[in-house]
mmCIF file of C-alpha atoms in Angstrom:
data_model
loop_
_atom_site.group_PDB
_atom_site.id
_atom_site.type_symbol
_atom_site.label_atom_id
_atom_site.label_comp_id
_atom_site.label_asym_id
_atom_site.label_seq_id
_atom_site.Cartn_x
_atom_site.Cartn_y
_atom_site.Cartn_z
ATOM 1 C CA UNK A 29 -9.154 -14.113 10.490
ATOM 2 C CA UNK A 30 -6.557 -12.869 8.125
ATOM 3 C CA UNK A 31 -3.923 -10.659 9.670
ATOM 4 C CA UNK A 32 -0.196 -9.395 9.553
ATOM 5 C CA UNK A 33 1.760 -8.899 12.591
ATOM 6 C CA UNK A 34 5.175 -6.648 12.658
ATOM 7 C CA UNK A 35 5.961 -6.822 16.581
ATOM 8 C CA UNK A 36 8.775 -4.070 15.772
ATOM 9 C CA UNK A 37 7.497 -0.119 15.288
ATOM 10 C CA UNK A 38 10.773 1.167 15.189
ATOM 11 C CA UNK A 39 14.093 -1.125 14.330
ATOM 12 C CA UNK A 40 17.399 0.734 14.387
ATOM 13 C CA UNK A 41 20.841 -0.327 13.401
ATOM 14 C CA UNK A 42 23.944 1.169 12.662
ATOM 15 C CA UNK A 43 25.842 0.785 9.196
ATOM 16 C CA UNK A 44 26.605 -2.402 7.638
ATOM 17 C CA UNK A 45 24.623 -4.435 10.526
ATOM 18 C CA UNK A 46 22.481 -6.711 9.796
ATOM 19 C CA UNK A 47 18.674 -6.144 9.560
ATOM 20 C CA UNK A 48 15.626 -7.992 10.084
ATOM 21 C CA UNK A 49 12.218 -6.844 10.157
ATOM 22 C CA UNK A 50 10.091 -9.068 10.956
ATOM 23 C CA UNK A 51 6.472 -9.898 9.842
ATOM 24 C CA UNK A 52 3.883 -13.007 10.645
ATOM 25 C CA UNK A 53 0.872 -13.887 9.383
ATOM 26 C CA UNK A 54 -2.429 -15.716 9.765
ATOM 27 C CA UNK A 55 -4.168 -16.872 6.759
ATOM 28 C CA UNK A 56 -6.233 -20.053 6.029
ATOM 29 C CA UNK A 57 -5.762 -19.639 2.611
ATOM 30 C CA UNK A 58 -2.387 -20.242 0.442
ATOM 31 C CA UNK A 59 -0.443 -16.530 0.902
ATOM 32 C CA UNK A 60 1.035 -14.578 -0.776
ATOM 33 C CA UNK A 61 3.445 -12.211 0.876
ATOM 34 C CA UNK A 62 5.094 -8.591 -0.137
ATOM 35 C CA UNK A 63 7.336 -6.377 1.228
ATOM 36 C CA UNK A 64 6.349 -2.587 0.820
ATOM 37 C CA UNK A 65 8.927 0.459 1.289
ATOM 38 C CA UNK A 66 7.963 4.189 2.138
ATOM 39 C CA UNK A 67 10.788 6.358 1.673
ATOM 40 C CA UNK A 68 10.905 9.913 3.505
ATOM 41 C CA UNK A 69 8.763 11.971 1.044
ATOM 42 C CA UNK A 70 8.332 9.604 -1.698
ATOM 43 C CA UNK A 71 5.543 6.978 -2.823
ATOM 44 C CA UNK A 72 4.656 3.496 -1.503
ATOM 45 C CA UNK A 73 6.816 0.938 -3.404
ATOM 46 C CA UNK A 74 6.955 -2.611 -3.942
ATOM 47 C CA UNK A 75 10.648 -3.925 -2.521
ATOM 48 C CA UNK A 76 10.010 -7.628 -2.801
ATOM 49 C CA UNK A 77 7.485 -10.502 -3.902
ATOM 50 C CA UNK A 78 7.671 -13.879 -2.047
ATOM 51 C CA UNK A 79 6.299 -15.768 -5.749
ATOM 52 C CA UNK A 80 9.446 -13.920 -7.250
ATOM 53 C CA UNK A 81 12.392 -14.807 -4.809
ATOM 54 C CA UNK A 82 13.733 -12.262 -6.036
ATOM 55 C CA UNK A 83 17.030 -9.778 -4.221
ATOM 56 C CA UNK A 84 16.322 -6.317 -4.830
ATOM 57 C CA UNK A 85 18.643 -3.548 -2.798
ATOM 58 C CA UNK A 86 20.317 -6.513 -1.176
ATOM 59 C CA UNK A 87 17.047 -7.118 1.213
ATOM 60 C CA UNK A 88 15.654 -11.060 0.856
ATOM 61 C CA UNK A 89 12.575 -12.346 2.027
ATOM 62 C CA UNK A 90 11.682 -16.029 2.318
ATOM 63 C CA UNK A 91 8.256 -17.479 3.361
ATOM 64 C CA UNK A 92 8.182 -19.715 5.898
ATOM 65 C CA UNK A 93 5.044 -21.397 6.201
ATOM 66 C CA UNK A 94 5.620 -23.562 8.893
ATOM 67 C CA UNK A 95 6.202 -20.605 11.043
ATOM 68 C CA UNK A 96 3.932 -18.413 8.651
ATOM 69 C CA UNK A 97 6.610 -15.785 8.745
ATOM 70 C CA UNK A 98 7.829 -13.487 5.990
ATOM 71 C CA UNK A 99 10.908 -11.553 7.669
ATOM 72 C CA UNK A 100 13.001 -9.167 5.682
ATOM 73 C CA UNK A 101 16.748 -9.515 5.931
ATOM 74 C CA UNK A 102 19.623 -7.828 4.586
ATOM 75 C CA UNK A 103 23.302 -8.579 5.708
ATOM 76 C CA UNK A 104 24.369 -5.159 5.637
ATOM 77 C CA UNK A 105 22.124 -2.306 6.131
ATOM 78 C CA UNK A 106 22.811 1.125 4.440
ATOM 79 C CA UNK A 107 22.104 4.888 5.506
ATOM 80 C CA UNK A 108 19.586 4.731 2.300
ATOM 81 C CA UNK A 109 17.838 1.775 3.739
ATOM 82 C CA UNK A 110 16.057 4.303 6.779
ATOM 83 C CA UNK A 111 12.284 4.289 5.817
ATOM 84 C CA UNK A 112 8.828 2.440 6.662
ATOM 85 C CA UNK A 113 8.597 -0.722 5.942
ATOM 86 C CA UNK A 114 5.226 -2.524 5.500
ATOM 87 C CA UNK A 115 4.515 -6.510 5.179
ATOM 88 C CA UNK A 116 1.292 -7.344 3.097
ATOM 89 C CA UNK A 117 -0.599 -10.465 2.475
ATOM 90 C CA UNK A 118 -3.080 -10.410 -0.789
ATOM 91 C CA UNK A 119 -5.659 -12.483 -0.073
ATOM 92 C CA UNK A 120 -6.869 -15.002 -2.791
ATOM 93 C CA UNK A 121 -9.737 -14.428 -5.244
ATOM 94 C CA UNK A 122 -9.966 -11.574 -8.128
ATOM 95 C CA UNK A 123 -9.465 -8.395 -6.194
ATOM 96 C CA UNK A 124 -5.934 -8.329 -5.225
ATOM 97 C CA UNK A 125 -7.082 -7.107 -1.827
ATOM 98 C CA UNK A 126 -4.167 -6.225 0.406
ATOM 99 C CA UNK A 127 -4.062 -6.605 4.115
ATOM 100 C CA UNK A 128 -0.993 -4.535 5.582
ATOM 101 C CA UNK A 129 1.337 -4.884 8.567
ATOM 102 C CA UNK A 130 1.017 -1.732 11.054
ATOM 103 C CA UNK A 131 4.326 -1.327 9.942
ATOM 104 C CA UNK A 132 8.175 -1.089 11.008
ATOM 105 C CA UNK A 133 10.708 2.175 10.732
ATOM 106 C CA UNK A 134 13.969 1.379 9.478
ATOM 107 C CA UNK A 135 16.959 4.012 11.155
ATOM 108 C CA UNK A 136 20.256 2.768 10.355
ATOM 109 C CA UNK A 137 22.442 5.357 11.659
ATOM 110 C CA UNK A 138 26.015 6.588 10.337
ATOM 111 C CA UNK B 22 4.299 4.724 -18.526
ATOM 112 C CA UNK B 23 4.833 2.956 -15.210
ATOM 113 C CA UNK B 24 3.442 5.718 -12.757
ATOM 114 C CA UNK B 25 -0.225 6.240 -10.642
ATOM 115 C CA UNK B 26 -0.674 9.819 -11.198
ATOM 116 C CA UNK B 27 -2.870 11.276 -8.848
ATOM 117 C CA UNK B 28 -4.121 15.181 -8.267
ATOM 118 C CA UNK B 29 -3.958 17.335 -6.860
ATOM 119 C CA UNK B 30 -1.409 16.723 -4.517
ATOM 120 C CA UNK B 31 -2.689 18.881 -1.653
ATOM 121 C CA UNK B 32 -6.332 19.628 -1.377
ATOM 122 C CA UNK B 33 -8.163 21.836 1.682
ATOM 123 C CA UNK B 34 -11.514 21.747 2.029
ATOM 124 C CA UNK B 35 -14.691 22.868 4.348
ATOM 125 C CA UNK B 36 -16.976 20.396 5.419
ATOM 126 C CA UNK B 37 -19.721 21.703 3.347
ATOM 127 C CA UNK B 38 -17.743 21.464 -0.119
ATOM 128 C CA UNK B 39 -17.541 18.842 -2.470
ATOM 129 C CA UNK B 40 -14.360 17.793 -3.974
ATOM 130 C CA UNK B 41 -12.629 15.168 -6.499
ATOM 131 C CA UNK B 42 -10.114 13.209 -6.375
ATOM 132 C CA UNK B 43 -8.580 12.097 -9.244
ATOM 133 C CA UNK B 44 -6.516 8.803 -10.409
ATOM 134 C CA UNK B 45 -5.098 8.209 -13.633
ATOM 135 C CA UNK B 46 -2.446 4.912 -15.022
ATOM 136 C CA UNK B 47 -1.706 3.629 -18.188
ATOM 137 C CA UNK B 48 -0.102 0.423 -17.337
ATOM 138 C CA UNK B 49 -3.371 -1.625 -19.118
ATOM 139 C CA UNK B 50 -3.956 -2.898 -15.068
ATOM 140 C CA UNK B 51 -7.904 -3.730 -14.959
ATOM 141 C CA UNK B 52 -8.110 -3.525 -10.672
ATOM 142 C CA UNK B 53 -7.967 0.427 -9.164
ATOM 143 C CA UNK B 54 -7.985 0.708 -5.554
ATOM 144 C CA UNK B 55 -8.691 3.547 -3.412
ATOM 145 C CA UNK B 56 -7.135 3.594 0.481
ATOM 146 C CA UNK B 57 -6.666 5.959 2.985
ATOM 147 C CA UNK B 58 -3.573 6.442 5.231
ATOM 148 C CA UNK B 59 -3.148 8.266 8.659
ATOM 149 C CA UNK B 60 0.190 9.593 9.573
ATOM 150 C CA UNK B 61 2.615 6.560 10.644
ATOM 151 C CA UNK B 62 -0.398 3.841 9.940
ATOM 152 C CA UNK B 63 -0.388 1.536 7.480
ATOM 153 C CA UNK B 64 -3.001 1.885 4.548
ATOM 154 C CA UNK B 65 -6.772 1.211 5.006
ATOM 155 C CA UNK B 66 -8.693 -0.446 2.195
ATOM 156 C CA UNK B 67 -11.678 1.785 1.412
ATOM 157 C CA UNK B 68 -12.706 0.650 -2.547
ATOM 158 C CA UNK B 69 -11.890 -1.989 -4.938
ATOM 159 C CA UNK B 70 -12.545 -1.821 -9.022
ATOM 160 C CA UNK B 71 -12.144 -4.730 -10.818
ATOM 161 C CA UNK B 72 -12.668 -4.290 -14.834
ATOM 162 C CA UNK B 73 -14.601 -0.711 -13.772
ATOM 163 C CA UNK B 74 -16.981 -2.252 -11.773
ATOM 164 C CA UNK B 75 -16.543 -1.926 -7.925
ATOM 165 C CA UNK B 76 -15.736 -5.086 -6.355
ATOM 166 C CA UNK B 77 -15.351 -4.032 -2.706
ATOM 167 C CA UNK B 78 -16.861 -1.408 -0.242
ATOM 168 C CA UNK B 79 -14.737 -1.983 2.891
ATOM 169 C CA UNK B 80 -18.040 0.021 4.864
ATOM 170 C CA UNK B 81 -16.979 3.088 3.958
ATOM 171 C CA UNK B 82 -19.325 6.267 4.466
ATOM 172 C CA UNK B 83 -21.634 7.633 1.781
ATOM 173 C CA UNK B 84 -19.784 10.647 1.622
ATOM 174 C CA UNK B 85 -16.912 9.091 -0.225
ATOM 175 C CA UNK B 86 -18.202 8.465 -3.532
ATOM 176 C CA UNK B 87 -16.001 6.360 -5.919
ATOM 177 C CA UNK B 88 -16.263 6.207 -9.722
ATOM 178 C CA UNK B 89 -14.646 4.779 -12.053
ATOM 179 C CA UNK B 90 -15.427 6.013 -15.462
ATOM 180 C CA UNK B 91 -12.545 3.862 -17.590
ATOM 181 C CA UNK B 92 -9.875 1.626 -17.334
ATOM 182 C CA UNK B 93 -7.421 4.061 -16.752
ATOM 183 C CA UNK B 94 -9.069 6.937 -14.451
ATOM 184 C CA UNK B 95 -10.422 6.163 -10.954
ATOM 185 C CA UNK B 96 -12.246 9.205 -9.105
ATOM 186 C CA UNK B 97 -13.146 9.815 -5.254
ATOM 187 C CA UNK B 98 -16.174 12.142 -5.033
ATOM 188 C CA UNK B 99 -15.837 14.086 -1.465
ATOM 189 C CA UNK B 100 -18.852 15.571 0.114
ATOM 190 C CA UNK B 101 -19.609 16.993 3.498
ATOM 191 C CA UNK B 102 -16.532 15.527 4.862
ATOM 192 C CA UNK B 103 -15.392 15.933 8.623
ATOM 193 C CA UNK B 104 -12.322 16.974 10.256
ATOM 194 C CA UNK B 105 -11.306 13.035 11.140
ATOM 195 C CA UNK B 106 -11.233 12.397 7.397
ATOM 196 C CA UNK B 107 -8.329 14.445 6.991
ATOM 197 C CA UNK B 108 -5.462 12.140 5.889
ATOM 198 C CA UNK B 109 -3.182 11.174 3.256
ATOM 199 C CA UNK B 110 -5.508 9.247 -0.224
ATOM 200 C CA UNK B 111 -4.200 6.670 -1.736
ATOM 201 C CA UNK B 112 -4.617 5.367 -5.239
ATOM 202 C CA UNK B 113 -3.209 2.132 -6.370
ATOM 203 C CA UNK B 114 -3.504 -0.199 -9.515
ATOM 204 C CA UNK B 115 -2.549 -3.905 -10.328
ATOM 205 C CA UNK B 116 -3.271 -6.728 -12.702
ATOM 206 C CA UNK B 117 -6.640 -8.784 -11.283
ATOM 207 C CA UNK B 118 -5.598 -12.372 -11.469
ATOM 208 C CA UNK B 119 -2.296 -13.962 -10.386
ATOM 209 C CA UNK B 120 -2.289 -15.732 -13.600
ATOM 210 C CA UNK B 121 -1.920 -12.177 -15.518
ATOM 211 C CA UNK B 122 1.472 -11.661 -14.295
ATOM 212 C CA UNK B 123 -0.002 -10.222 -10.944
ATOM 213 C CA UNK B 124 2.981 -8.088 -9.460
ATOM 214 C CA UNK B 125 1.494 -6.478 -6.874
ATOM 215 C CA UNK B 126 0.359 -2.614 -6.155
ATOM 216 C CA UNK B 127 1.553 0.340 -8.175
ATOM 217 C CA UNK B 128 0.797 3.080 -5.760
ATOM 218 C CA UNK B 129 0.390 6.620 -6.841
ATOM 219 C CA UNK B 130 1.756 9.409 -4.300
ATOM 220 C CA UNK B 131 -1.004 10.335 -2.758
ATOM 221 C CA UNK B 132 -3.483 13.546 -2.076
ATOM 222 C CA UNK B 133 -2.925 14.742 1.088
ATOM 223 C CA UNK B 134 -6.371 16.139 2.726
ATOM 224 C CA UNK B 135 -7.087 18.228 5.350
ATOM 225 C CA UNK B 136 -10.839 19.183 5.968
ATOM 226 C CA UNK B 137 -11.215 22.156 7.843
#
């Protein structure tokens, strides 16, 4: 059965640490992986595409099939960074059907 | 125009009214997606249209009603909702096919929607 795992609920770092959220999957099929962001008040957003490799806000992401793992790293986290951040795996076929992670919070403190 | 618009923002209603939901892009994406989200959960799948025709019913109950009338306005018809259905309503769009430049959801903000 297809499924995304983030084991964290609530990751918290201070300033210019570095973060990792992490996110696993299980998928028979060939994946593909996003990262989703849910700032405080604001709108679901796409932060990152595996296809794309792709840097955006300094985060990367790189799939590792092998471990069929799709963490989220950035060297050096920023106050901005705090929010909700959800792994997704689109399942193949026609109807871009997402299935989301439960989910990890973000709190880098000052 | 790169934005999900979706209204009202807020909506209360009794469990014997019927309501709409309304969804509107104009990005030329062919798949609309309606999901619901409880507080600190991810997103639940509830419909999937694919070139206005609905593609998926994840088993949702009758009275959510989705229509989609064009290929830029999805709708949620509500109707005798209960309490448990309060929650925030999520509409997203994308491109079908991976091979039309498939970039993932554009998600609109939501209608938050308490049923009293």
């Amino acid at each position: 059965a297809q499924r995304v795992t983030q084991p964290e609920k609530l990751l918290s770092v201070f300033k210019g640490a570095p973060v990792e959220l992490k996110c696993n999957y299980s998928y028979s099929g060939s994946p593909e992986l996003f990262w989703y962001v849910q700032y405080s008040r604001q709108r679901l957003q796409l932060l990152l595409r595996h296809i794309s490799r792709e840097s955006i806000k300094g985060f990367t992401a790189d799939l590792n099939k092998g471990e069929t793992s799709f963490h989220l790293k950035k060297p050096f986290a920023q106050e901005e960074d705090s929010a909700m951040y959800y792994c997704a795996l689109k399942l193949s076929g026609n109807t871009g059907k997402l299935i989301f992670g439960q989910g990890t919070t973000l709190q880098v403190k000052p | 125009d790169t934005e999900v618009t979706q209204t009202p923002k807020h909506l209360v209603m009794g469990m014997t009214n019927k309501k709409s939901l309304k969804c509107e892009q104009h990005m030329g994406h062919r798949a609309m997606y309606w999901y619901k989200q409880k507080a600190k959960k991810p997103p639940e799948l509830m419909f999937v249209y694919s070139y206005e025709k609905l593609s998926i019913n994840e088993s949702v109950p009758s009275r959510f009603s989705p229509e989609c009338p064009n290929s830029s306005l999805l709708n949620l018809h509500l109707h005798a909702l209960q309490p448990e259905d309060s929650a925030l309503y999520l509409c997203a769009s994308s491109q079908p096919l991976p091979g039309q430049g498939y970039r993932g959801y554009t998600f609109g903000s939501g209608t938050r929607l308490t049923v009293v």
